[in-house]
Amino acid sequence: MPVRHLYLTRHAEPDAHGGLTERGVRQAVRLGQRMSAVPLTSVLHGPLPRAAETARVVAGQFASQVPVTERDAVGDYVPHVPTADQVDPEFRAEALAFLADVTTGEAARGAALAAEAVRLLTGPEQGEEGIHQLVVTHAFTIGWLVRHACGAPPWRWLGLDHGHAALTVLRYSTDRPPTVVVFNDMSHLPDELRWTGFPPGMTL
């Protein structure tokens, strides 16, 4: 049965100039070592330097060459800006305040890229064999794809936070709904490299 295994990771910890910190490089190396056991068919990354560098470091840990490709659809954007009536009343004020600075143009561009990400990355793979795809992206895009897999309302990409170089795995097959295999898994990272990229007070 053709199955799509989608491995989502947020870029490693960035520095002030858009590249990776020393800790971020270590995170990416550890992620690459973990993913080296997976029969990956492709690595996709967004256009920003922190995502591209993470993808290069990760792919550098593989014994064999895997195609690494840049795609705008896995870049950094706001995937959906809800109207007030689309958000649960309990969380409406906070959600709308968080998105208040998103311009009309940014919202339109984000919605188009989010739709392209769903088209490009979700659903069972066609053909006789399955695929294993690694996507080096950003927290909002991961939240959007997890929300889509769960069939949650569009605004519920909000609140699905993701750590740097953590791993989320989605599985798509023809015999069942999309499966969230793991979310925000940091088991490949030592304690000192975990929970970066989270707001204060949200680490364990």
GROMACS .gro file of C-alpha atoms in nm:
model
  204
    1MET     CA    1   0.000   0.000   0.000
    2PRO     CA    2   0.150   0.339  -0.095
    3VAL     CA    3   0.200   0.546   0.219
    4ARG     CA    4   0.329   0.899   0.263
    5HIS     CA    5   0.545   0.944   0.572
    6LEU     CA    6   0.584   1.317   0.633
    7TYR     CA    7   0.856   1.424   0.877
    8LEU     CA    8   0.821   1.786   0.986
    9THR     CA    9   1.086   1.977   1.176
   10ARG     CA   10   1.125   2.337   1.272
   11HIS     CA   11   1.460   2.488   1.176
   12ALA     CA   12   1.730   2.474   1.444
   13GLU     CA   13   1.798   2.765   1.680
   14PRO     CA   14   1.879   3.081   1.477
   15ASP     CA   15   2.119   3.360   1.555
   16ALA     CA   16   2.050   3.732   1.518
   17HIS     CA   17   2.174   3.730   1.157
   18GLY     CA   18   1.944   3.456   1.028
   19GLY     CA   19   2.190   3.166   1.039
   20LEU     CA   20   2.224   2.907   1.313
   21THR     CA   21   2.376   2.943   1.656
   22GLU     CA   22   2.639   2.694   1.772
   23ARG     CA   23   2.362   2.525   1.966
   24GLY     CA   24   2.146   2.526   1.655
   25VAL     CA   25   2.415   2.347   1.454
   26ARG     CA   26   2.436   2.083   1.726
   27GLN     CA   27   2.058   2.042   1.715
   28ALA     CA   28   2.065   1.996   1.338
   29VAL     CA   29   2.346   1.740   1.360
   30ARG     CA   30   2.151   1.536   1.614
   31LEU     CA   31   1.839   1.553   1.401
   32GLY     CA   32   2.036   1.442   1.094
   33GLN     CA   33   2.181   1.149   1.284
   34ARG     CA   34   1.834   1.039   1.384
   35MET     CA   35   1.694   1.079   1.033
   36SER     CA   36   1.988   0.895   0.875
   37ALA     CA   37   1.814   0.566   0.956
   38VAL     CA   38   1.503   0.668   0.759
   39PRO     CA   39   1.482   0.583   0.384
   40LEU     CA   40   1.418   0.945   0.288
   41THR     CA   41   1.321   1.018  -0.069
   42SER     CA   42   1.350   1.397  -0.040
   43VAL     CA   43   1.429   1.690   0.187
   44LEU     CA   44   1.237   2.013   0.139
   45HIS     CA   45   1.310   2.343   0.312
   46GLY     CA   46   1.183   2.698   0.312
   47PRO     CA   47   1.375   2.989   0.157
   48LEU     CA   48   1.497   3.159   0.474
   49PRO     CA   49   1.865   3.103   0.566
   50ARG     CA   50   1.790   2.935   0.899
   51ALA     CA   51   1.580   2.669   0.727
   52ALA     CA   52   1.823   2.621   0.439
   53GLU     CA   53   2.122   2.586   0.672
   54THR     CA   54   1.937   2.341   0.895
   55ALA     CA   55   1.851   2.128   0.590
   56ARG     CA   56   2.214   2.129   0.474
   57VAL     CA   57   2.348   2.024   0.814
   58VAL     CA   58   2.082   1.755   0.851
   59ALA     CA   59   2.145   1.614   0.502
   60GLY     CA   60   2.519   1.618   0.572
   61GLN     CA   61   2.468   1.341   0.827
   62PHE     CA   62   2.328   1.096   0.569
   63ALA     CA   63   2.542   0.817   0.429
   64SER     CA   64   2.384   0.855   0.084
   65GLN     CA   65   2.275   1.163  -0.107
   66VAL     CA   66   1.913   1.273  -0.078
   67PRO     CA   67   1.770   1.550  -0.300
   68VAL     CA   68   1.741   1.879  -0.106
   69THR     CA   69   1.498   2.131  -0.256
   70GLU     CA   70   1.379   2.479  -0.159
   71ARG     CA   71   1.002   2.544  -0.172
   72ASP     CA   72   0.815   2.862  -0.084
   73ALA     CA   73   0.521   2.656   0.042
   74VAL     CA   74   0.727   2.536   0.340
   75GLY     CA   75   0.851   2.884   0.426
   76ASP     CA   76   0.758   3.117   0.712
   77TYR     CA   77   0.412   3.272   0.676
   78VAL     CA   78   0.080   3.310   0.856
   79PRO     CA   79  -0.134   3.032   0.704
   80HIS     CA   80  -0.478   3.155   0.807
   81VAL     CA   81  -0.620   3.473   0.961
   82PRO     CA   82  -0.964   3.394   1.102
   83THR     CA   83  -1.255   3.630   1.139
   84ALA     CA   84  -1.384   3.685   1.491
   85ASP     CA   85  -1.678   3.447   1.449
   86GLN     CA   86  -1.447   3.163   1.339
   87VAL     CA   87  -1.262   3.153   1.672
   88ASP     CA   88  -1.402   2.998   1.988
   89PRO     CA   89  -1.524   3.284   2.211
   90GLU     CA   90  -1.305   3.167   2.498
   91PHE     CA   91  -0.987   3.233   2.296
   92ARG     CA   92  -1.110   3.500   2.053
   93ALA     CA   93  -0.950   3.808   2.206
   94GLU     CA   94  -0.605   3.651   2.240
   95ALA     CA   95  -0.608   3.500   1.891
   96LEU     CA   96  -0.716   3.820   1.719
   97ALA     CA   97  -0.465   4.028   1.917
   98PHE     CA   98  -0.184   3.793   1.815
   99LEU     CA   99  -0.274   3.834   1.446
  100ALA     CA  100  -0.364   4.202   1.456
  101ASP     CA  101  -0.049   4.318   1.272
  102VAL     CA  102  -0.091   4.081   0.975
  103THR     CA  103  -0.165   4.289   0.666
  104THR     CA  104  -0.422   4.201   0.402
  105GLY     CA  105  -0.142   4.122   0.158
  106GLU     CA  106   0.039   3.901   0.406
  107ALA     CA  107  -0.282   3.716   0.484
  108ALA     CA  108  -0.355   3.653   0.116
  109ARG     CA  109  -0.003   3.533   0.045
  110GLY     CA  110  -0.005   3.310   0.352
  111ALA     CA  111  -0.338   3.153   0.258
  112ALA     CA  112  -0.212   3.075  -0.093
  113LEU     CA  113   0.111   2.919   0.038
  114ALA     CA  114  -0.082   2.720   0.301
  115ALA     CA  115  -0.309   2.576   0.032
  116GLU     CA  116  -0.003   2.486  -0.175
  117ALA     CA  117   0.156   2.313   0.127
  118VAL     CA  118  -0.155   2.099   0.171
  119ARG     CA  119  -0.158   2.013  -0.199
  120LEU     CA  120   0.212   1.935  -0.208
  121LEU     CA  121   0.257   1.743   0.116
  122THR     CA  122  -0.064   1.574   0.229
  123GLY     CA  123  -0.261   1.270   0.126
  124PRO     CA  124  -0.148   0.918   0.030
  125GLU     CA  125   0.128   0.888  -0.225
  126GLN     CA  126   0.019   0.769  -0.566
  127GLY     CA  127   0.190   0.465  -0.716
  128GLU     CA  128   0.315   0.133  -0.592
  129GLU     CA  129   0.564   0.250  -0.331
  130GLY     CA  130   0.541   0.488  -0.037
  131ILE     CA  131   0.762   0.787   0.024
  132HIS     CA  132   0.945   0.939   0.320
  133GLN     CA  133   0.973   1.319   0.305
  134LEU     CA  134   1.157   1.544   0.548
  135VAL     CA  135   1.041   1.906   0.557
  136VAL     CA  136   1.251   2.170   0.733
  137THR     CA  137   1.008   2.450   0.796
  138HIS     CA  138   0.869   2.684   1.063
  139ALA     CA  139   0.637   2.656   1.360
  140PHE     CA  140   0.331   2.810   1.191
  141THR     CA  141   0.355   2.577   0.890
  142ILE     CA  142   0.389   2.271   1.113
  143GLY     CA  143   0.086   2.384   1.313
  144TRP     CA  144  -0.111   2.428   0.992
  145LEU     CA  145  -0.030   2.080   0.861
  146VAL     CA  146  -0.100   1.910   1.195
  147ARG     CA  147  -0.431   2.096   1.219
  148HIS     CA  148  -0.517   1.980   0.868
  149ALA     CA  149  -0.430   1.618   0.951
  150CYS     CA  150  -0.659   1.630   1.255
  151GLY     CA  151  -0.946   1.790   1.065
  152ALA     CA  152  -0.950   2.078   1.314
  153PRO     CA  153  -1.093   2.424   1.231
  154PRO     CA  154  -0.855   2.642   1.029
  155TRP     CA  155  -0.779   2.879   1.317
  156ARG     CA  156  -0.646   2.591   1.530
  157TRP     CA  157  -0.299   2.614   1.382
  158LEU     CA  158  -0.266   2.862   1.666
  159GLY     CA  159  -0.139   2.705   1.987
  160LEU     CA  160   0.049   2.418   1.820
  161ASP     CA  161   0.395   2.531   1.926
  162HIS     CA  162   0.706   2.349   1.807
  163GLY     CA  163   1.063   2.345   1.933
  164HIS     CA  164   1.373   2.397   1.724
  165ALA     CA  165   1.484   2.073   1.555
  166ALA     CA  166   1.203   1.876   1.719
  167LEU     CA  167   1.027   1.617   1.504
  168THR     CA  168   0.663   1.568   1.409
  169VAL     CA  169   0.560   1.273   1.191
  170LEU     CA  170   0.237   1.245   0.993
  171ARG     CA  171   0.129   0.932   0.808
  172TYR     CA  172  -0.109   0.929   0.512
  173SER     CA  173  -0.255   0.608   0.370
  174THR     CA  174  -0.568   0.506   0.183
  175ASP     CA  175  -0.719   0.285   0.454
  176ARG     CA  176  -0.749   0.533   0.743
  177PRO     CA  177  -0.754   0.904   0.828
  178PRO     CA  178  -0.423   1.087   0.854
  179THR     CA  179  -0.225   0.977   1.159
  180VAL     CA  180  -0.021   1.199   1.388
  181VAL     CA  181   0.253   0.950   1.479
  182VAL     CA  182   0.452   1.185   1.702
  183PHE     CA  183   0.438   1.558   1.773
  184ASN     CA  184   0.726   1.781   1.886
  185ASP     CA  185   0.947   1.482   1.968
  186MET     CA  186   1.285   1.584   2.112
  187SER     CA  187   1.417   1.241   2.207
  188HIS     CA  188   1.717   1.284   1.973
  189LEU     CA  189   1.826   1.600   2.155
  190PRO     CA  190   2.016   1.605   2.486
  191ASP     CA  191   1.858   1.807   2.766
  192GLU     CA  192   2.062   2.120   2.700
  193LEU     CA  193   1.938   2.136   2.338
  194ARG     CA  194   1.568   2.089   2.409
  195TRP     CA  195   1.281   2.338   2.435
  196THR     CA  196   1.448   2.625   2.250
  197GLY     CA  197   1.208   2.841   2.053
  198PHE     CA  198   0.927   2.825   2.307
  199PRO     CA  199   0.780   3.125   2.490
  200PRO     CA  200   0.895   3.162   2.853
  201GLY     CA  201   0.700   2.943   3.089
  202MET     CA  202   0.612   2.680   2.827
  203THR     CA  203   0.910   2.449   2.873
  204LEU     CA  204   0.909   2.128   3.075
   0.00000   0.00000   0.00000
